[in-house]
JSON list of C-alpha atoms in Angstrom, two decimals:
[
{"chain": "A", "resi": 1, "resn": "UNK", "atom": "CA", "xyz": [34.16, -77.42, 62.71]},
{"chain": "A", "resi": 2, "resn": "UNK", "atom": "CA", "xyz": [35.45, -75.98, 60.45]},
{"chain": "A", "resi": 3, "resn": "UNK", "atom": "CA", "xyz": [38.84, -75.15, 62.10]},
{"chain": "A", "resi": 4, "resn": "UNK", "atom": "CA", "xyz": [42.05, -75.90, 60.25]},
{"chain": "A", "resi": 5, "resn": "UNK", "atom": "CA", "xyz": [43.96, -78.18, 62.31]},
{"chain": "A", "resi": 6, "resn": "UNK", "atom": "CA", "xyz": [47.55, -77.20, 60.59]},
{"chain": "A", "resi": 7, "resn": "UNK", "atom": "CA", "xyz": [46.88, -73.49, 62.15]},
{"chain": "A", "resi": 8, "resn": "UNK", "atom": "CA", "xyz": [47.22, -72.78, 65.79]},
{"chain": "A", "resi": 9, "resn": "UNK", "atom": "CA", "xyz": [43.75, -71.71, 67.65]},
{"chain": "A", "resi": 10, "resn": "UNK", "atom": "CA", "xyz": [44.96, -67.69, 67.03]},
{"chain": "A", "resi": 11, "resn": "UNK", "atom": "CA", "xyz": [45.81, -68.30, 63.50]},
{"chain": "A", "resi": 12, "resn": "UNK", "atom": "CA", "xyz": [42.57, -69.87, 62.95]},
{"chain": "A", "resi": 13, "resn": "UNK", "atom": "CA", "xyz": [40.85, -66.64, 64.62]},
{"chain": "A", "resi": 14, "resn": "UNK", "atom": "CA", "xyz": [42.99, -64.56, 62.43]},
{"chain": "A", "resi": 15, "resn": "UNK", "atom": "CA", "xyz": [42.19, -66.26, 59.27]},
{"chain": "A", "resi": 16, "resn": "UNK", "atom": "CA", "xyz": [38.93, -65.15, 59.71]},
{"chain": "A", "resi": 17, "resn": "UNK", "atom": "CA", "xyz": [39.16, -62.18, 60.93]},
{"chain": "A", "resi": 18, "resn": "UNK", "atom": "CA", "xyz": [37.64, -62.42, 64.95]},
{"chain": "A", "resi": 19, "resn": "UNK", "atom": "CA", "xyz": [40.65, -61.68, 66.47]},
{"chain": "A", "resi": 20, "resn": "UNK", "atom": "CA", "xyz": [39.98, -57.71, 66.30]},
{"chain": "A", "resi": 21, "resn": "UNK", "atom": "CA", "xyz": [36.63, -58.37, 67.78]},
{"chain": "A", "resi": 22, "resn": "UNK", "atom": "CA", "xyz": [35.53, -56.48, 71.29]},
{"chain": "A", "resi": 23, "resn": "UNK", "atom": "CA", "xyz": [34.58, -59.75, 72.99]},
{"chain": "A", "resi": 24, "resn": "UNK", "atom": "CA", "xyz": [37.47, -61.96, 71.79]},
{"chain": "A", "resi": 25, "resn": "UNK", "atom": "CA", "xyz": [39.63, -62.00, 74.70]},
{"chain": "A", "resi": 26, "resn": "UNK", "atom": "CA", "xyz": [36.26, -62.08, 77.19]},
{"chain": "A", "resi": 27, "resn": "UNK", "atom": "CA", "xyz": [35.54, -65.56, 76.04]},
{"chain": "A", "resi": 28, "resn": "UNK", "atom": "CA", "xyz": [39.01, -66.60, 76.02]},
{"chain": "A", "resi": 29, "resn": "UNK", "atom": "CA", "xyz": [39.07, -66.24, 79.04]},
{"chain": "A", "resi": 30, "resn": "UNK", "atom": "CA", "xyz": [35.34, -67.40, 79.87]},
{"chain": "A", "resi": 31, "resn": "UNK", "atom": "CA", "xyz": [36.33, -70.59, 78.26]},
{"chain": "A", "resi": 32, "resn": "UNK", "atom": "CA", "xyz": [39.42, -70.91, 80.06]},
{"chain": "A", "resi": 33, "resn": "UNK", "atom": "CA", "xyz": [41.48, -70.82, 76.46]},
{"chain": "A", "resi": 34, "resn": "UNK", "atom": "CA", "xyz": [44.26, -68.68, 77.83]},
{"chain": "A", "resi": 35, "resn": "UNK", "atom": "CA", "xyz": [46.86, -70.94, 77.04]},
{"chain": "A", "resi": 36, "resn": "UNK", "atom": "CA", "xyz": [45.80, -72.63, 74.64]},
{"chain": "A", "resi": 37, "resn": "UNK", "atom": "CA", "xyz": [46.25, -69.79, 71.35]},
{"chain": "A", "resi": 38, "resn": "UNK", "atom": "CA", "xyz": [49.34, -71.08, 70.62]},
{"chain": "A", "resi": 39, "resn": "UNK", "atom": "CA", "xyz": [48.62, -74.48, 70.33]},
{"chain": "A", "resi": 40, "resn": "UNK", "atom": "CA", "xyz": [48.03, -76.54, 66.60]},
{"chain": "A", "resi": 41, "resn": "UNK", "atom": "CA", "xyz": [44.03, -77.23, 66.77]},
{"chain": "A", "resi": 42, "resn": "UNK", "atom": "CA", "xyz": [45.02, -80.44, 65.55]},
{"chain": "A", "resi": 43, "resn": "UNK", "atom": "CA", "xyz": [46.98, -80.94, 68.64]},
{"chain": "A", "resi": 44, "resn": "UNK", "atom": "CA", "xyz": [43.84, -80.44, 71.02]},
{"chain": "A", "resi": 45, "resn": "UNK", "atom": "CA", "xyz": [41.08, -82.52, 72.44]},
{"chain": "A", "resi": 46, "resn": "UNK", "atom": "CA", "xyz": [38.20, -82.91, 70.91]},
{"chain": "A", "resi": 47, "resn": "UNK", "atom": "CA", "xyz": [36.27, -80.75, 73.82]},
{"chain": "A", "resi": 48, "resn": "UNK", "atom": "CA", "xyz": [39.24, -78.16, 73.41]},
{"chain": "A", "resi": 49, "resn": "UNK", "atom": "CA", "xyz": [38.69, -77.49, 69.85]},
{"chain": "A", "resi": 50, "resn": "UNK", "atom": "CA", "xyz": [34.88, -77.59, 70.41]},
{"chain": "A", "resi": 51, "resn": "UNK", "atom": "CA", "xyz": [35.32, -74.55, 72.26]},
{"chain": "A", "resi": 52, "resn": "UNK", "atom": "CA", "xyz": [37.29, -73.28, 69.68]},
{"chain": "A", "resi": 53, "resn": "UNK", "atom": "CA", "xyz": [34.66, -73.79, 67.22]},
{"chain": "A", "resi": 54, "resn": "UNK", "atom": "CA", "xyz": [32.20, -72.28, 70.21]},
{"chain": "A", "resi": 55, "resn": "UNK", "atom": "CA", "xyz": [34.48, -69.34, 70.29]},
{"chain": "A", "resi": 56, "resn": "UNK", "atom": "CA", "xyz": [33.41, -68.52, 66.72]},
{"chain": "A", "resi": 57, "resn": "UNK", "atom": "CA", "xyz": [29.73, -68.73, 67.41]},
{"chain": "A", "resi": 58, "resn": "UNK", "atom": "CA", "xyz": [30.24, -66.36, 70.11]},
{"chain": "A", "resi": 59, "resn": "UNK", "atom": "CA", "xyz": [32.14, -63.77, 67.83]},
{"chain": "A", "resi": 60, "resn": "UNK", "atom": "CA", "xyz": [29.23, -64.38, 65.19]},
{"chain": "A", "resi": 61, "resn": "UNK", "atom": "CA", "xyz": [26.99, -61.26, 63.92]},
{"chain": "A", "resi": 62, "resn": "UNK", "atom": "CA", "xyz": [24.85, -63.53, 62.61]},
{"chain": "A", "resi": 63, "resn": "UNK", "atom": "CA", "xyz": [20.86, -62.99, 63.10]},
{"chain": "A", "resi": 64, "resn": "UNK", "atom": "CA", "xyz": [20.37, -67.17, 62.78]},
{"chain": "A", "resi": 65, "resn": "UNK", "atom": "CA", "xyz": [22.23, -69.57, 64.47]},
{"chain": "A", "resi": 66, "resn": "UNK", "atom": "CA", "xyz": [22.14, -73.20, 63.34]},
{"chain": "A", "resi": 67, "resn": "UNK", "atom": "CA", "xyz": [24.05, -75.77, 65.87]},
{"chain": "A", "resi": 68, "resn": "UNK", "atom": "CA", "xyz": [24.39, -79.74, 65.36]},
{"chain": "A", "resi": 69, "resn": "UNK", "atom": "CA", "xyz": [24.29, -81.14, 68.08]},
{"chain": "A", "resi": 70, "resn": "UNK", "atom": "CA", "xyz": [26.20, -78.39, 70.22]},
{"chain": "A", "resi": 71, "resn": "UNK", "atom": "CA", "xyz": [26.94, -80.26, 73.27]},
{"chain": "A", "resi": 72, "resn": "UNK", "atom": "CA", "xyz": [28.62, -83.35, 72.34]},
{"chain": "A", "resi": 73, "resn": "UNK", "atom": "CA", "xyz": [32.17, -82.63, 73.80]},
{"chain": "A", "resi": 74, "resn": "UNK", "atom": "CA", "xyz": [31.47, -80.42, 76.40]},
{"chain": "A", "resi": 75, "resn": "UNK", "atom": "CA", "xyz": [31.81, -80.61, 79.90]},
{"chain": "A", "resi": 76, "resn": "UNK", "atom": "CA", "xyz": [28.92, -78.90, 82.23]},
{"chain": "A", "resi": 77, "resn": "UNK", "atom": "CA", "xyz": [30.50, -75.49, 82.78]},
{"chain": "A", "resi": 78, "resn": "UNK", "atom": "CA", "xyz": [30.81, -75.05, 79.08]},
{"chain": "A", "resi": 79, "resn": "UNK", "atom": "CA", "xyz": [27.46, -76.55, 78.51]},
{"chain": "A", "resi": 80, "resn": "UNK", "atom": "CA", "xyz": [25.92, -73.79, 80.75]},
{"chain": "A", "resi": 81, "resn": "UNK", "atom": "CA", "xyz": [28.36, -70.79, 79.02]},
{"chain": "A", "resi": 82, "resn": "UNK", "atom": "CA", "xyz": [26.58, -72.50, 75.46]},
{"chain": "A", "resi": 83, "resn": "UNK", "atom": "CA", "xyz": [22.84, -72.35, 77.38]},
{"chain": "A", "resi": 84, "resn": "UNK", "atom": "CA", "xyz": [23.37, -68.51, 78.98]},
{"chain": "A", "resi": 85, "resn": "UNK", "atom": "CA", "xyz": [24.95, -67.52, 75.48]},
{"chain": "A", "resi": 86, "resn": "UNK", "atom": "CA", "xyz": [21.75, -68.84, 73.26]},
{"chain": "A", "resi": 87, "resn": "UNK", "atom": "CA", "xyz": [19.33, -67.49, 75.40]},
{"chain": "A", "resi": 88, "resn": "UNK", "atom": "CA", "xyz": [20.63, -64.11, 75.42]},
{"chain": "A", "resi": 89, "resn": "UNK", "atom": "CA", "xyz": [20.92, -64.06, 71.88]},
{"chain": "A", "resi": 90, "resn": "UNK", "atom": "CA", "xyz": [17.22, -65.52, 71.53]},
{"chain": "A", "resi": 91, "resn": "UNK", "atom": "CA", "xyz": [16.70, -62.02, 73.92]},
{"chain": "A", "resi": 92, "resn": "UNK", "atom": "CA", "xyz": [18.60, -59.77, 71.61]},
{"chain": "A", "resi": 93, "resn": "UNK", "atom": "CA", "xyz": [16.15, -61.53, 68.69]},
{"chain": "A", "resi": 94, "resn": "UNK", "atom": "CA", "xyz": [17.96, -63.85, 66.51]},
{"chain": "A", "resi": 95, "resn": "UNK", "atom": "CA", "xyz": [16.75, -67.14, 65.64]},
{"chain": "A", "resi": 96, "resn": "UNK", "atom": "CA", "xyz": [18.78, -70.48, 66.97]},
{"chain": "A", "resi": 97, "resn": "UNK", "atom": "CA", "xyz": [18.17, -73.66, 65.46]},
{"chain": "A", "resi": 98, "resn": "UNK", "atom": "CA", "xyz": [19.66, -76.60, 66.90]},
{"chain": "A", "resi": 99, "resn": "UNK", "atom": "CA", "xyz": [19.05, -80.34, 66.78]},
{"chain": "A", "resi": 100, "resn": "UNK", "atom": "CA", "xyz": [19.99, -82.05, 70.47]},
{"chain": "A", "resi": 101, "resn": "UNK", "atom": "CA", "xyz": [20.16, -85.41, 71.93]},
{"chain": "A", "resi": 102, "resn": "UNK", "atom": "CA", "xyz": [20.92, -83.88, 75.40]},
{"chain": "A", "resi": 103, "resn": "UNK", "atom": "CA", "xyz": [18.39, -81.11, 76.80]},
{"chain": "A", "resi": 104, "resn": "UNK", "atom": "CA", "xyz": [19.04, -77.60, 76.91]},
{"chain": "A", "resi": 105, "resn": "UNK", "atom": "CA", "xyz": [17.45, -74.91, 79.29]},
{"chain": "A", "resi": 106, "resn": "UNK", "atom": "CA", "xyz": [16.62, -73.05, 76.04]},
{"chain": "A", "resi": 107, "resn": "UNK", "atom": "CA", "xyz": [14.04, -70.16, 77.15]},
{"chain": "A", "resi": 108, "resn": "UNK", "atom": "CA", "xyz": [11.98, -68.80, 73.49]},
{"chain": "A", "resi": 109, "resn": "UNK", "atom": "CA", "xyz": [8.70, -69.31, 71.89]},
{"chain": "A", "resi": 110, "resn": "UNK", "atom": "CA", "xyz": [10.21, -72.72, 70.39]},
{"chain": "A", "resi": 111, "resn": "UNK", "atom": "CA", "xyz": [8.65, -76.08, 68.32]},
{"chain": "A", "resi": 112, "resn": "UNK", "atom": "CA", "xyz": [10.50, -78.83, 70.01]},
{"chain": "A", "resi": 113, "resn": "UNK", "atom": "CA", "xyz": [10.22, -82.30, 68.12]}
]
């Protein structure tokens, strides 16, 4: 997940200059991470760490998103948030490439293997 486990969640976002992103607080609230931002990443559960990694994805401005098993460790509600985000990104003309053993309700012109 490329997070620095010895830093807090907030410090990880400061390091990547993402804390000033317009949608930063919106996604923290939506992912229910409000009370976790001062925690060291290494002290979070796997699912919480995965949410922190997803938050970086949600704040990304890239036209290409590459994900490997994005749903592993996520609860159903967070999976739904991820799918909604990916579908929105596809509607905005971005390219999403992912591998997953979990079937996702992605709406696109895609090739499934």
